[in-house]
Coordinates of C-alpha atoms in Angstrom, one line a residue:
X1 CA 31.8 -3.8 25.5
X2 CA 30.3 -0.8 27.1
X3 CA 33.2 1.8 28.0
X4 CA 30.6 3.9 30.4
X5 CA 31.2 2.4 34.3
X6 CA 28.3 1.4 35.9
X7 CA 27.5 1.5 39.4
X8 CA 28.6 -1.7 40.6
X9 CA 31.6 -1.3 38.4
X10 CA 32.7 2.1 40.4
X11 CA 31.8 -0.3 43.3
X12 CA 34.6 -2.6 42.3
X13 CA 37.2 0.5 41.9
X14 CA 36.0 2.0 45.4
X15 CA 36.5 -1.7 47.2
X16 CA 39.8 -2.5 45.2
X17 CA 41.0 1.0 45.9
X18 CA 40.8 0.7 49.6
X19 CA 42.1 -2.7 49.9
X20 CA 45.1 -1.1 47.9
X21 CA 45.3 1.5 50.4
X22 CA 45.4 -1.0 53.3
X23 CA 47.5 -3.9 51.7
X24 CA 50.7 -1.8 50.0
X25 CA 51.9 -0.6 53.3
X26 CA 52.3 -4.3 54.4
X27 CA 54.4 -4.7 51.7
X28 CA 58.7 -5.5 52.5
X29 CA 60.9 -3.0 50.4
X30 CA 61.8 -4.4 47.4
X31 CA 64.8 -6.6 47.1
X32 CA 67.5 -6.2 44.8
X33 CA 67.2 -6.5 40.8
X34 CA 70.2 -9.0 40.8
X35 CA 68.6 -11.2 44.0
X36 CA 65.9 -13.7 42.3
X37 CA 65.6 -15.3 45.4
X38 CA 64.7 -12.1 47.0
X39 CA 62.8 -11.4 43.6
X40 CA 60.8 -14.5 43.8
X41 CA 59.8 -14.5 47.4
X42 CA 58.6 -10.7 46.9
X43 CA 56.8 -11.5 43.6
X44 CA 55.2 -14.6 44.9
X45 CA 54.1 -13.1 48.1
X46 CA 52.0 -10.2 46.5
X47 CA 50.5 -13.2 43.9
X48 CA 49.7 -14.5 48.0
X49 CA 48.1 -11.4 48.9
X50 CA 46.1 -10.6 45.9
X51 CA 44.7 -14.4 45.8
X52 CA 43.6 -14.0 49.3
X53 CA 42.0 -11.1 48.9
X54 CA 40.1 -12.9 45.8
X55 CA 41.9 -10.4 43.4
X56 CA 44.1 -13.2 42.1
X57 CA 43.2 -14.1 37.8
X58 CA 41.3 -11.4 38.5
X59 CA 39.5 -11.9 35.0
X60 CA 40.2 -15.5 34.6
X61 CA 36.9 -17.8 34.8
X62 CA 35.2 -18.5 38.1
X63 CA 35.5 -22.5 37.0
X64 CA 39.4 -21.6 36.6
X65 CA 40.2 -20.2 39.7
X66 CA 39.7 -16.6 39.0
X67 CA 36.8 -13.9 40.3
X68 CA 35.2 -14.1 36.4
X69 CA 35.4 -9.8 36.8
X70 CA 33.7 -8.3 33.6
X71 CA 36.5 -6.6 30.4
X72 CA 36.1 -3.3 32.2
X73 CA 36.3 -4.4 36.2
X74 CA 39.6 -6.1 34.7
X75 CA 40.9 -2.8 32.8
X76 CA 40.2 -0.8 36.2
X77 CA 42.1 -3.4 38.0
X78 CA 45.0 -2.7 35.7
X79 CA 44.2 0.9 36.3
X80 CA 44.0 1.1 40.2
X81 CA 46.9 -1.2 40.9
X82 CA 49.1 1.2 38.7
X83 CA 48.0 4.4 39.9
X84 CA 48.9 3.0 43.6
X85 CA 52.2 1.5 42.7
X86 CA 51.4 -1.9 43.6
X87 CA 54.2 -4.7 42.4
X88 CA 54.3 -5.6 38.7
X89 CA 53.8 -9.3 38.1
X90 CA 57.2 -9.7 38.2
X91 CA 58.1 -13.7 38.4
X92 CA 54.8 -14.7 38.0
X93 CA 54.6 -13.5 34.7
X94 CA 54.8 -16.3 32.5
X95 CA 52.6 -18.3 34.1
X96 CA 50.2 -15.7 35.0
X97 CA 49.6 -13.9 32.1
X98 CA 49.9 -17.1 28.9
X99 CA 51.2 -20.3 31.0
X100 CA 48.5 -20.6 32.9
X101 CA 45.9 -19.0 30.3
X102 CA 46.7 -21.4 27.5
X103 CA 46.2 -24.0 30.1
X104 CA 42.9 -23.4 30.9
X105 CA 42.1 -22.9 27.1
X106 CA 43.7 -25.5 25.5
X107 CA 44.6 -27.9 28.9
X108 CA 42.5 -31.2 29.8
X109 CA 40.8 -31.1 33.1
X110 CA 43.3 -32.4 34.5
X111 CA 45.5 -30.2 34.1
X112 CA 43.7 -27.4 35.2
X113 CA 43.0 -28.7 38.5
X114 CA 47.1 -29.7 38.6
X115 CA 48.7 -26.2 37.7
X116 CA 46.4 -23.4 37.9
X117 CA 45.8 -23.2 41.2
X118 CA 49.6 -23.1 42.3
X119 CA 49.7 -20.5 39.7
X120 CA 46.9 -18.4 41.4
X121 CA 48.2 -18.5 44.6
X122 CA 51.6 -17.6 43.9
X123 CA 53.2 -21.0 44.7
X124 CA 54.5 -21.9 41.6
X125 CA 56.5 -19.8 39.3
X126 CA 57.0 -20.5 35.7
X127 CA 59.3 -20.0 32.9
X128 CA 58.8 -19.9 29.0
X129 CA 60.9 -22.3 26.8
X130 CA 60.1 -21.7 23.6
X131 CA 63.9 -19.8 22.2
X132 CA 66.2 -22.2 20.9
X133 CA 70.1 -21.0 19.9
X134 CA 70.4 -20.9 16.3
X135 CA 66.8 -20.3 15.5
X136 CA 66.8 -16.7 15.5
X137 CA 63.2 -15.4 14.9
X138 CA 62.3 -18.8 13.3
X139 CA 60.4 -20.3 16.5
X140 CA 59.3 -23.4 14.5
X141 CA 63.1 -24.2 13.8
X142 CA 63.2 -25.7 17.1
X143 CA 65.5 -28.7 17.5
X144 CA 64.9 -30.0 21.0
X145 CA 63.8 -33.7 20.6
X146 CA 60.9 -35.3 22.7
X147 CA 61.0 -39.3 22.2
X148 CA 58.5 -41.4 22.9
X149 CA 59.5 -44.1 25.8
X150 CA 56.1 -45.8 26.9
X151 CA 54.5 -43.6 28.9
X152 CA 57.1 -40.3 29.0
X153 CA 58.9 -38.2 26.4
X154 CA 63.1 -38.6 26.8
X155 CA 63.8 -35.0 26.2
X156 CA 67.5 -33.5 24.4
X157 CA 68.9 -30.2 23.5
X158 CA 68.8 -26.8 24.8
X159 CA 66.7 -23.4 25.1
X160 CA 68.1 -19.7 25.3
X161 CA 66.8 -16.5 26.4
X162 CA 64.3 -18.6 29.4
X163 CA 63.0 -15.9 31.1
X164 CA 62.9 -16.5 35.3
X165 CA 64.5 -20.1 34.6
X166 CA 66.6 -19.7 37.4
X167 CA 63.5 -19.5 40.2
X168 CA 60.7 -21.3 38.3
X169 CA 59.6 -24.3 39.3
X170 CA 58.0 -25.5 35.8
X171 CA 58.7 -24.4 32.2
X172 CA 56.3 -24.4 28.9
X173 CA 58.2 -26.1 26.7
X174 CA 58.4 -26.5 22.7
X175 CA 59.7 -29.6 21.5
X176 CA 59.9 -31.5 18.2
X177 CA 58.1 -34.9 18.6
X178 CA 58.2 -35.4 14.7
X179 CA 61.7 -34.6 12.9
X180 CA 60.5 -35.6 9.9
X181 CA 57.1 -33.3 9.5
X182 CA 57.6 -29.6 8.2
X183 CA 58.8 -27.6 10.3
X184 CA 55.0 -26.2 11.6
X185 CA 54.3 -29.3 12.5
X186 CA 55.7 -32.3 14.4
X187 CA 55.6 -29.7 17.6
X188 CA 54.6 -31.2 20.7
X189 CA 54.0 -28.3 24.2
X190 CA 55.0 -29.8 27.3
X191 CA 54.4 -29.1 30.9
X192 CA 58.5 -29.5 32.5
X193 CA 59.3 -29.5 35.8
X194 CA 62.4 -27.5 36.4
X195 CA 63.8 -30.2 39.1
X196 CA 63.6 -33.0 36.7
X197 CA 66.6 -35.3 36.4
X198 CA 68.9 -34.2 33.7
X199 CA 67.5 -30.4 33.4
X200 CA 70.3 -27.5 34.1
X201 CA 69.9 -24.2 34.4
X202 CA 72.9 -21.4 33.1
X203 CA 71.7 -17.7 34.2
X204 CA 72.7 -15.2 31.4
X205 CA 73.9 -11.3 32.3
X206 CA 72.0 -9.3 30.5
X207 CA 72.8 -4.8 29.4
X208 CA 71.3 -4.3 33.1
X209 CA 73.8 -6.6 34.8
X210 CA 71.2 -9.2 36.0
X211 CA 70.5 -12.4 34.9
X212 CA 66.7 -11.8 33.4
X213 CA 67.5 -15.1 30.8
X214 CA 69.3 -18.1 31.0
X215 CA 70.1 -21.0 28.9
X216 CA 68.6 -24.6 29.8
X217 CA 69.9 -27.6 28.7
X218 CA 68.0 -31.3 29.0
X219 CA 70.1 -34.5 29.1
X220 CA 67.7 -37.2 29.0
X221 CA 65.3 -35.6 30.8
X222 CA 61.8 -37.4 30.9
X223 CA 58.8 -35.9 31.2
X224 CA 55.2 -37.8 31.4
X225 CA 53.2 -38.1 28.5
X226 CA 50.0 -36.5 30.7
X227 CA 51.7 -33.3 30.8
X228 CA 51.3 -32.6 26.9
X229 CA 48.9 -30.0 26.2
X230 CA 47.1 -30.7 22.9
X231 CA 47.9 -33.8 20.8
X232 CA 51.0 -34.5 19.7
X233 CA 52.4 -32.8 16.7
X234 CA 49.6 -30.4 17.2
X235 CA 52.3 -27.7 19.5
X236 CA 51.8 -25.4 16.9
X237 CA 48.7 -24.8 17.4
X238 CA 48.6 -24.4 21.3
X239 CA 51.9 -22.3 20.7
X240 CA 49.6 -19.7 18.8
X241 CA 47.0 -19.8 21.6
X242 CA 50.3 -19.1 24.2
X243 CA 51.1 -16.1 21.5
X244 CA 47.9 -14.7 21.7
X245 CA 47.4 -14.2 25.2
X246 CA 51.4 -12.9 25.4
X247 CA 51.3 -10.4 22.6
X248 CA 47.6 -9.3 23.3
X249 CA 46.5 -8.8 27.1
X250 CA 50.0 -9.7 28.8
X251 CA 51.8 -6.2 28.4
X252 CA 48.3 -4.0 29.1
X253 CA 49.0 -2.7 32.7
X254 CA 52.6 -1.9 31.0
X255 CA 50.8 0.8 28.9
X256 CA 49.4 2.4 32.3
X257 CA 52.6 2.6 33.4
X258 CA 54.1 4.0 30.2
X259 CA 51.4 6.9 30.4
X260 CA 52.2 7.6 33.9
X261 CA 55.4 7.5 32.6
X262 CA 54.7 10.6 30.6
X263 CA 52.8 12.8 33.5
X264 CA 56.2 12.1 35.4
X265 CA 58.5 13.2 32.9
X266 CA 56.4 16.7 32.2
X267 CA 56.7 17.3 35.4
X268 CA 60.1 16.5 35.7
X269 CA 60.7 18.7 32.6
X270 CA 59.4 21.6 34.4
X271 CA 61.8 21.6 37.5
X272 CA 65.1 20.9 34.6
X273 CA 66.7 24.2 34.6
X274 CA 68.1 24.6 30.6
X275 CA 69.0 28.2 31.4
X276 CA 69.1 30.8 34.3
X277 CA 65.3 31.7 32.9
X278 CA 64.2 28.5 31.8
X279 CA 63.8 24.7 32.1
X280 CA 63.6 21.8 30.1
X281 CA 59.5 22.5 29.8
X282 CA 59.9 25.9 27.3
X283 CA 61.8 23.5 24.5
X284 CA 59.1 23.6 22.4
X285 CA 60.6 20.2 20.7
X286 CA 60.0 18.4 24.0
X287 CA 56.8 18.9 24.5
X288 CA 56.0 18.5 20.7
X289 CA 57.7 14.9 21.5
X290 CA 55.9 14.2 25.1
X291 CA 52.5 15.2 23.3
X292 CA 52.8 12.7 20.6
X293 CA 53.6 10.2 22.8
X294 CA 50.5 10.7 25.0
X295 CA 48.6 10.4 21.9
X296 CA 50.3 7.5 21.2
X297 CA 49.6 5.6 24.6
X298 CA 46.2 7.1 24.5
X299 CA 45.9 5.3 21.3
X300 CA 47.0 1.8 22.8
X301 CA 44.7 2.1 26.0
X302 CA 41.8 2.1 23.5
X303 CA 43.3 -0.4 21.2
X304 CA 43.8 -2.4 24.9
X305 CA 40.2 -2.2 25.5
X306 CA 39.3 -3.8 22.1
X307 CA 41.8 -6.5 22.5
X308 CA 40.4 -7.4 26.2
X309 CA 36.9 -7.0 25.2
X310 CA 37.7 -9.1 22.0
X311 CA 39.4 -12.1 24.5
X312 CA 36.1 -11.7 27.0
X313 CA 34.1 -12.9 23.7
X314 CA 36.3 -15.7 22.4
X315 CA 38.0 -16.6 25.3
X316 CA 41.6 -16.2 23.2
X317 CA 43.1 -12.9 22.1
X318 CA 43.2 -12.5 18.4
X319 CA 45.9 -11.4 16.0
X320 CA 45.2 -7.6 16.6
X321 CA 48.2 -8.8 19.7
X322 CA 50.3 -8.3 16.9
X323 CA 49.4 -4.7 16.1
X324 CA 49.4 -3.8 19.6
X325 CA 52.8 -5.3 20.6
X326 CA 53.9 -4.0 17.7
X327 CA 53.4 -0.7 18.3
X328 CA 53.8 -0.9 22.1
X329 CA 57.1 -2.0 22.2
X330 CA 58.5 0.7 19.8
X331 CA 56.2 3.6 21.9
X332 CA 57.9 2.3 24.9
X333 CA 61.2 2.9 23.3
X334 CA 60.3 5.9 22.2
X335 CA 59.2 7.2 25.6
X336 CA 62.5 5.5 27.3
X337 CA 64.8 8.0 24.3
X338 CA 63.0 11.1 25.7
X339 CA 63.7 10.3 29.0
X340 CA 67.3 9.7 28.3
X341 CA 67.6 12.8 26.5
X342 CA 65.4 15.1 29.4
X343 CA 68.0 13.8 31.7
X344 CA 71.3 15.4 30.0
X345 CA 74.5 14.0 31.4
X346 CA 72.9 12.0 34.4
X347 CA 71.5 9.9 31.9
X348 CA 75.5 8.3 31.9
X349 CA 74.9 7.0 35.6
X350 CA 73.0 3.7 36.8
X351 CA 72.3 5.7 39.7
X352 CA 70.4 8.9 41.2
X353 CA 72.4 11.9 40.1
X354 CA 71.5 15.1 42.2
X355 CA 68.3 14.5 43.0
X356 CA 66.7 12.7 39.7
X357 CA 65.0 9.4 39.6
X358 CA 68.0 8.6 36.8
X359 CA 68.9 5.1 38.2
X360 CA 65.4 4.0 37.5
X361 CA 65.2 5.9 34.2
X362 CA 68.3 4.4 32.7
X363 CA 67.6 1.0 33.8
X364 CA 64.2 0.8 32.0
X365 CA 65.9 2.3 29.0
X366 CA 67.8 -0.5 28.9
X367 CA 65.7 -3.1 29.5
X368 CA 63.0 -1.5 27.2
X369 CA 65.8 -2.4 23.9
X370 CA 64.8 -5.9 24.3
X371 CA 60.9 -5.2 23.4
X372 CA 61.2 -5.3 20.2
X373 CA 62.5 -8.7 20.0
X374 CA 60.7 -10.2 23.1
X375 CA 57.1 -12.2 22.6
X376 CA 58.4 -12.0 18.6
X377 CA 60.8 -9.3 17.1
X378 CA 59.0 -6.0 15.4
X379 CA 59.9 -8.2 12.0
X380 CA 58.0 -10.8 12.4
X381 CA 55.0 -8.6 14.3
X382 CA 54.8 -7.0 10.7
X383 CA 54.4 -10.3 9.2
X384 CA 51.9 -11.2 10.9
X385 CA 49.5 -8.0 10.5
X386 CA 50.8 -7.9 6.3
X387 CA 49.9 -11.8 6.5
X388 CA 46.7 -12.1 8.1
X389 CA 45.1 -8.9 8.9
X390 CA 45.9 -7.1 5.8
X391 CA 45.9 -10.0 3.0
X392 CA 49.2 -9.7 1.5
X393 CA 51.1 -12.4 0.5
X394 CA 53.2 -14.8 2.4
X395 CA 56.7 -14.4 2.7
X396 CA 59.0 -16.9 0.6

């Protein structure tokens, strides 16, 4: 991957940059946190407006739906959407960003032509059920049951912590098609529609006072065999693949944010009065801590470019997601602390105190405590790099 922008590649920012300029304005004000509904129908309809504007899977393969843009057109894509505040994926996580990925890389043809295009345009929103209660970190200790019934899997138990269960139309499912294989194996990854008979939905309240989760329980709930992806017993496999893309490309445009972050907070510093004579900027402890963490970020960007410029090669993010989400995850808290502290005592309301963007501030704090155990706690991250990218030996 060459990091220098060429010409046409300057030509993509200019193009993207003033479609940006034209589109965000047309944008509705943001709906509530606690409204899905409202959540959805914003998410979805930015998905709408970026896939008309052929900036949908923007570095997805032509053959999948996507505009096939080059490792670096897709970085400045992350880069210019940030920098104009346009809408996070939101709802359309999931299957944006390793849903609809794995698909394509490890889904028949079929399948492709069934689910990614609704994914694409915004029209179908997904939800990842891979958590089960009881199974902690373990994600192989799954105990949902797929059984065979001609041609359709009968489907019982339950999943926990579903992200966007309550709006998504279809879910990615682990389920244990062979009780008596180890543990690793006998994993089959379904394809669920969420208004199959049998399937219910429970929203869970979360630190923030939304519902983020939710618990889903299946009471004979069938599913057809054609939406399997991968053989049977071989989930554990295609669960890996799902991993890869989550843990390596799908938090990137979260690390432009986090460095803007950072240019927002010095400049908040700077208009914090500590003193009659000074503000929060002449702690020389602060900045100490804001510099580190620019380093930091700056550090991720470029590990961000080798993990996108890796996936460009293979086609599948490789296990350096693990190093990256990792250390993302605990930067982010890091950067979410200093906030907290720069803010002093209007870092105890959930709302704007006297001018300060605190109501944001504190509500990213708190959502950012749950990085470190989404997409695989920090524990099992540092398995993972001891394991496979260092050498050492397995855990017993």
């Amino acid at each position: 991957m060459d990091l220098r922008y060429t010409e046409a590649e300057e030509g993509f920012r200019a193009e993207l940059r003033a479609w940006l300029a034209s589109a965000l304005p047309t944008l509705p004000g943001k709906p509530d946190r606690a409204d899905w509904p409202g959540r959805r129908a914003y998410d979805t309809a930015w998905q709408r407006m970026l896939f008309d504007a052929g900036y949908a899977g923007v570095h997805w393969p032509v053959e999948a739906g996507g505009r096939g843009a080059t490792p670096t057109e897709h970085l400045i894509f992350l880069e210019e959407t940030e920098r104009a505040g346009a809408p996070y994926v939101g709802a359309n996580f999931v299957g944006l960003l390793h849903a609809g990925p794995t698909i394509n890389a490890a889904g028949t043809e079929e399948q492709r032509r069934r689910y990614l295009p609704g994914i694409l345009s915004g029209d179908d929103v997904w939800c990842q059920g891979f958590s089960e209660p009881g199974a902690g970190s373990d994600l192989a200790a799954l105990r949902t049951r797929a059984v065979r019934d001609g041609d359709e899997y009968v489907l019982n138990g339950s999943k926990i912590w579903t992200s966007h269960a309550e709006v998504a139309d279809y879910c990615e499912m682990l389920v244990r098609t062979d009780p008596d294989a180890p543990k690793h194996k006998g994993i089959s990854w379904l394809i669920v529609p969420m208004d199959a008979p049998g399937l219910s939905v429970r929203p869970l309240d979360t630190i923030m006072g939304t519902s983020e989760f939710a618990e889903v329980f299946l009471d004979d709930v069938r599913v057809p065999v054609a939406n399997r992806v991968g053989e049977e017993n071989d989930g554990w496999r295609v669960t890996m693949v799902t991993l890869s893309f989550e843990r390596g490309t799908a938090f990137v445009s979260e690390v432009v944010a986090c460095r803007r972050l950072l240019r927002e907070l010095a400049s908040l510093a700077r208009a914090m009065p500590r003193s009659p004579d000074a503000t929060a900027w002449d702690d020389t402890t602060l900045r100490r801590e804001l510099g580190h963490l620019t380093a930091e970020f700056e550090a991720l960007w470029a590990l961000t470019k080798w993990n996108v410029s890796k996936a460009s090669r293979s086609g599948v993010p490789g296990v350096g997601g693990s190093v990256f989400k990792l250390r993302f995850s605990e930067t982010k808290q890091k950067a979410y602390d200093l906030a907290h502290r720069l803010l002093g005592r209007a870092a105890l309301c959930v709302e704007d105190v006297a001018g300060l963007p605190s109501g944001a501030l504190v509500d990213e704090r708190l959502s950012s405590l749950s990085y470190t155990i989404a997409a695989g706690t920090s524990q099992i991250q540092r398995n993972i790099v001891g394991e496979r990218i260092l050498g050492l030996p397995k855990e017993r």
